[in-house]
Short mmCIF file of C-alpha atoms in Angstrom, two decimals:
data_model
loop_
_atom_site.label_atom_id
_atom_site.label_comp_id
_atom_site.label_asym_id
_atom_site.label_seq_id
_atom_site.Cartn_x
_atom_site.Cartn_y
_atom_site.Cartn_z
CA LEU A 1 51.45 -17.06 50.12
CA PRO A 2 54.93 -18.59 49.86
CA GLU A 3 57.26 -16.68 47.57
CA GLY A 4 56.77 -17.66 43.96
CA ASP A 5 53.20 -18.86 44.34
CA VAL A 6 50.74 -17.34 41.87
CA ILE A 7 47.08 -16.69 42.58
CA VAL A 8 45.01 -18.21 39.77
CA GLU A 9 41.66 -16.52 39.31
CA PRO A 10 38.78 -18.97 38.74
CA GLU A 11 37.46 -19.03 35.20
CA LEU A 12 34.22 -17.13 34.81
CA PRO A 13 31.13 -19.20 33.95
CA LYS A 14 30.24 -19.07 30.26
CA LEU A 15 27.05 -19.06 28.19
CA TYR A 16 27.33 -19.66 24.45
CA VAL A 17 25.49 -17.97 21.57
CA VAL A 18 24.82 -20.35 18.69
CA GLY A 19 22.85 -19.56 15.55
CA SER A 20 22.55 -18.75 11.87
CA PHE A 21 25.25 -16.06 11.99
CA VAL A 22 28.26 -18.16 13.02
CA ASP A 23 29.64 -18.96 9.56
CA GLU A 24 29.34 -15.53 7.95
CA SER A 25 30.71 -13.84 11.07
CA GLY A 26 33.99 -15.74 11.18
CA TYR A 27 33.35 -18.03 14.16
CA GLY A 28 32.89 -21.41 12.44
CA ALA A 29 29.85 -23.40 11.32
CA ASP A 30 26.24 -22.30 11.83
CA TRP A 31 24.33 -23.92 14.68
CA THR A 32 27.46 -25.75 15.87
CA PRO A 33 27.87 -25.57 19.68
CA SER A 34 31.66 -25.90 19.62
CA ASP A 35 31.92 -22.81 17.37
CA ALA A 36 29.51 -20.64 19.37
CA PRO A 37 31.04 -17.40 20.76
CA PRO A 38 30.89 -17.10 24.56
CA LEU A 39 29.37 -14.69 27.04
CA ALA A 40 30.76 -14.55 30.58
CA ALA A 41 29.19 -14.09 34.01
CA SER A 42 30.39 -11.38 36.38
CA ALA A 43 31.63 -13.93 38.93
CA VAL A 44 31.54 -17.61 39.82
CA GLY A 45 28.02 -18.40 41.03
CA ASN A 46 26.43 -15.51 39.15
CA ASN A 47 24.04 -15.88 36.22
CA ASP A 48 24.45 -12.47 34.58
CA TYR A 49 26.21 -13.01 31.27
CA GLU A 50 27.56 -10.49 28.76
CA GLY A 51 29.77 -10.33 25.71
CA PHE A 52 30.15 -8.90 22.22
CA VAL A 53 29.00 -10.97 19.25
CA TYR A 54 29.29 -10.21 15.53
CA MET A 55 26.21 -11.29 13.58
CA ASN A 56 26.99 -10.65 9.94
CA VAL A 57 23.75 -11.91 8.36
CA ALA A 58 20.36 -10.37 7.75
CA ASN A 59 17.81 -11.35 10.41
CA PRO A 60 20.17 -13.48 12.53
CA GLU A 61 18.59 -16.21 14.66
CA PHE A 62 20.23 -17.64 17.77
CA LYS A 63 19.90 -19.49 21.08
CA PHE A 64 21.88 -19.60 24.31
CA LEU A 65 23.68 -22.78 25.38
CA PRO A 66 24.94 -23.70 28.89
CA THR A 67 27.89 -25.53 27.30
CA ASN A 68 29.57 -25.50 23.91
CA GLU A 69 29.20 -29.28 23.60
CA SER A 70 25.52 -29.78 22.81
CA PHE A 71 22.06 -28.19 22.72
CA ASP A 72 21.10 -29.77 26.06
CA GLY A 73 19.46 -27.18 28.31
CA ASP A 74 19.32 -24.52 25.59
CA TYR A 75 17.46 -21.24 26.07
CA GLY A 76 15.39 -19.43 23.46
CA ASP A 77 12.73 -16.76 23.20
CA ASP A 78 9.30 -17.34 24.75
CA GLY A 79 7.67 -16.40 21.44
CA THR A 80 6.85 -12.80 22.32
CA PHE A 81 10.29 -11.57 21.17
CA SER A 82 10.34 -9.08 24.01
CA GLY A 83 13.50 -10.35 25.72
CA THR A 84 12.15 -13.28 27.77
CA LEU A 85 13.92 -16.66 27.83
CA ILE A 86 12.44 -20.14 28.27
CA GLN A 87 13.86 -23.65 27.91
CA GLU A 88 10.83 -25.65 26.79
CA GLY A 89 8.87 -24.85 23.64
CA GLU A 90 11.18 -21.94 22.88
CA SER A 91 11.61 -20.07 19.60
CA ASN A 92 14.89 -18.88 18.14
CA CYS A 93 15.81 -15.38 19.30
CA THR A 94 15.95 -12.98 16.37
CA ILE A 95 17.40 -9.57 15.46
CA SER A 96 16.24 -7.55 12.47
CA ASP A 97 19.66 -6.38 11.24
CA ALA A 98 23.20 -7.63 10.82
CA GLY A 99 25.75 -5.99 13.11
CA TYR A 100 28.14 -6.13 16.04
CA TYR A 101 26.11 -6.56 19.23
CA PHE A 102 26.54 -6.24 22.98
CA VAL A 103 24.59 -9.28 24.18
CA LYS A 104 23.35 -9.84 27.73
CA ALA A 105 21.48 -12.76 29.28
CA ASN A 106 20.36 -13.27 32.87
CA LEU A 107 19.38 -16.83 33.73
CA ASP A 108 17.96 -15.81 37.11
CA ASP A 109 15.55 -13.31 35.58
CA LEU A 110 15.27 -15.29 32.30
CA THR A 111 15.88 -12.18 30.23
CA TYR A 112 18.18 -11.23 27.36
CA SER A 113 19.00 -8.12 25.35
CA THR A 114 21.00 -7.10 22.30
CA GLU A 115 22.42 -3.64 21.58
CA VAL A 116 24.30 -2.71 18.42
CA ALA A 117 27.81 -1.45 19.22
CA ASN A 118 29.87 0.27 16.51
CA TRP A 119 33.09 1.50 18.12
CA GLY A 120 35.18 4.62 17.74
CA VAL A 121 37.71 6.70 19.67
CA ILE A 122 37.16 10.15 21.12
CA GLY A 123 39.19 12.59 23.19
CA ASN A 124 41.50 15.59 23.13
CA ALA A 125 44.40 13.33 22.10
CA THR A 126 42.58 12.68 18.79
CA PRO A 127 42.24 15.04 15.79
CA THR A 128 38.56 15.85 16.48
CA GLY A 129 38.90 16.28 20.25
CA TRP A 130 35.89 15.64 22.44
CA ASP A 131 33.52 16.96 19.77
CA SER A 132 33.16 13.79 17.69
CA ASP A 133 34.29 10.19 17.37
CA THR A 134 36.67 8.73 14.84
CA ASP A 135 35.13 5.44 13.72
CA MET A 136 37.09 2.20 14.03
CA ILE A 137 36.93 -0.72 11.56
CA TYR A 138 36.01 -4.27 12.59
CA ASP A 139 38.14 -7.19 11.37
CA ALA A 140 36.13 -10.44 11.51
CA ASP A 141 39.26 -12.60 11.17
CA ALA A 142 41.15 -10.94 14.03
CA LYS A 143 37.90 -10.24 15.91
CA THR A 144 39.18 -6.77 16.77
CA TRP A 145 38.33 -3.13 16.08
CA SER A 146 41.21 -0.95 14.88
CA ILE A 147 42.20 2.38 13.36
CA THR A 148 45.45 4.16 12.48
CA LEU A 149 45.29 7.69 13.85
CA ASP A 150 47.50 10.66 14.70
CA LEU A 151 47.52 11.32 18.45
CA ILE A 152 48.95 14.21 20.47
CA PRO A 153 50.32 14.02 24.03
CA GLN A 154 47.72 14.21 26.80
CA VAL A 155 47.91 13.23 30.46
CA ALA A 156 45.31 10.83 31.86
CA PRO A 157 42.96 10.56 33.63
CA ASP A 158 41.67 14.09 32.97
CA ASN A 159 42.76 14.10 29.33
CA GLY A 160 43.60 11.63 26.57
CA PHE A 161 41.15 9.42 24.71
CA LYS A 162 38.78 6.54 25.24
CA PHE A 163 36.54 4.17 23.31
CA ARG A 164 32.81 4.61 22.88
CA ALA A 165 30.07 2.98 20.80
CA ASN A 166 27.46 4.54 18.52
CA ASP A 167 28.73 8.13 18.93
CA ALA A 168 27.23 8.20 22.44
CA TRP A 169 28.33 7.72 26.05
CA THR A 170 25.90 4.89 26.88
CA LEU A 171 28.60 2.32 26.07
CA ASN A 172 32.13 3.56 26.69
CA LEU A 173 35.34 1.88 27.78
CA GLY A 174 38.44 3.24 29.49
CA ASP A 175 41.29 1.94 31.64
CA THR A 176 40.99 2.81 35.31
CA GLY A 177 44.34 2.21 36.95
CA ASN A 178 46.24 2.08 33.64
CA ASP A 179 46.65 -1.70 33.93
CA GLY A 180 45.81 -2.61 30.33
CA THR A 181 42.31 -3.91 31.05
CA MET A 182 39.10 -2.16 30.14
CA GLU A 183 36.22 -1.02 32.31
CA PHE A 184 32.90 0.48 31.32
CA ASN A 185 33.02 4.21 32.12
CA GLY A 186 36.73 3.80 32.91
CA ASP A 187 39.41 6.49 32.90
CA ASN A 188 40.83 8.14 29.80
CA LEU A 189 43.96 6.71 28.19
CA GLY A 190 46.97 9.02 28.23
CA VAL A 191 49.38 9.56 25.35
CA GLU A 192 53.05 10.34 26.07
CA THR A 193 54.45 10.86 22.55
CA ALA A 194 52.94 12.52 19.51
CA GLY A 195 52.74 10.39 16.39
CA THR A 196 50.75 7.98 14.25
CA TYR A 197 49.33 5.05 16.25
CA LEU A 198 47.67 1.77 15.45
CA ILE A 199 44.83 1.61 17.99
CA THR A 200 43.23 -1.80 18.59
CA LEU A 201 40.23 -2.75 20.74
CA ASP A 202 39.71 -6.46 21.47
CA LEU A 203 36.27 -7.35 22.87
CA SER A 204 36.38 -11.03 21.88
CA ASN A 205 37.11 -12.30 25.41
CA PRO A 206 33.98 -11.49 27.45
CA ARG A 207 34.62 -9.44 30.61
CA ALA A 208 38.34 -9.39 29.81
CA TYR A 209 38.27 -6.61 27.23
CA ASN A 210 41.65 -5.16 26.26
CA TYR A 211 43.27 -2.65 23.96
CA SER A 212 46.61 -1.49 22.59
CA PHE A 213 47.96 1.57 20.83
CA GLU A 214 51.32 1.28 19.15
CA LEU A 215 53.43 4.05 17.64
CA GLN A 216 53.97 3.32 13.96
#
């Protein structure tokens, strides 16, 4: 490339989650396509979508939309509520409890899934080491998880801390390459200076998850 030219990565295809949770979860108006939070595919041309969606109502109901402009081509449950999608004669997808969910949908397989994801930090840079998580708090306005925590110096990738959900390793995020972006099962995050940090995890941009930790 000529000097000064910048490579622009193509925008990932999106699928939108619209439903009865949108208002109470801080996204906008219920059942309004333009306010529906997005999922993103792994690459252009792929139909495997994922993202994190807050559903702060009891028994949330939702559908998947190919665009955030209308309900044309919407996907819903086939009526068995076992994770199968259809486009004609569909029912609203439902979840039994309010919560913050990792949502996946595959339009090739016509499947979807939801997994609750309550985030915390763990590692030998944190007060409880690798023995237990310290829970983070979700802010629906900022759409981020955060916590203020004392950290001690540790050198990544063998030491440090990382993010994980539900006090288990099934869903965990780190930063392989220390480039500020998150990967599932990524490397630990190192800490250079001891002190009190504001740690923030932002999962609102699907497949472009990021974090920060700032000395206070």
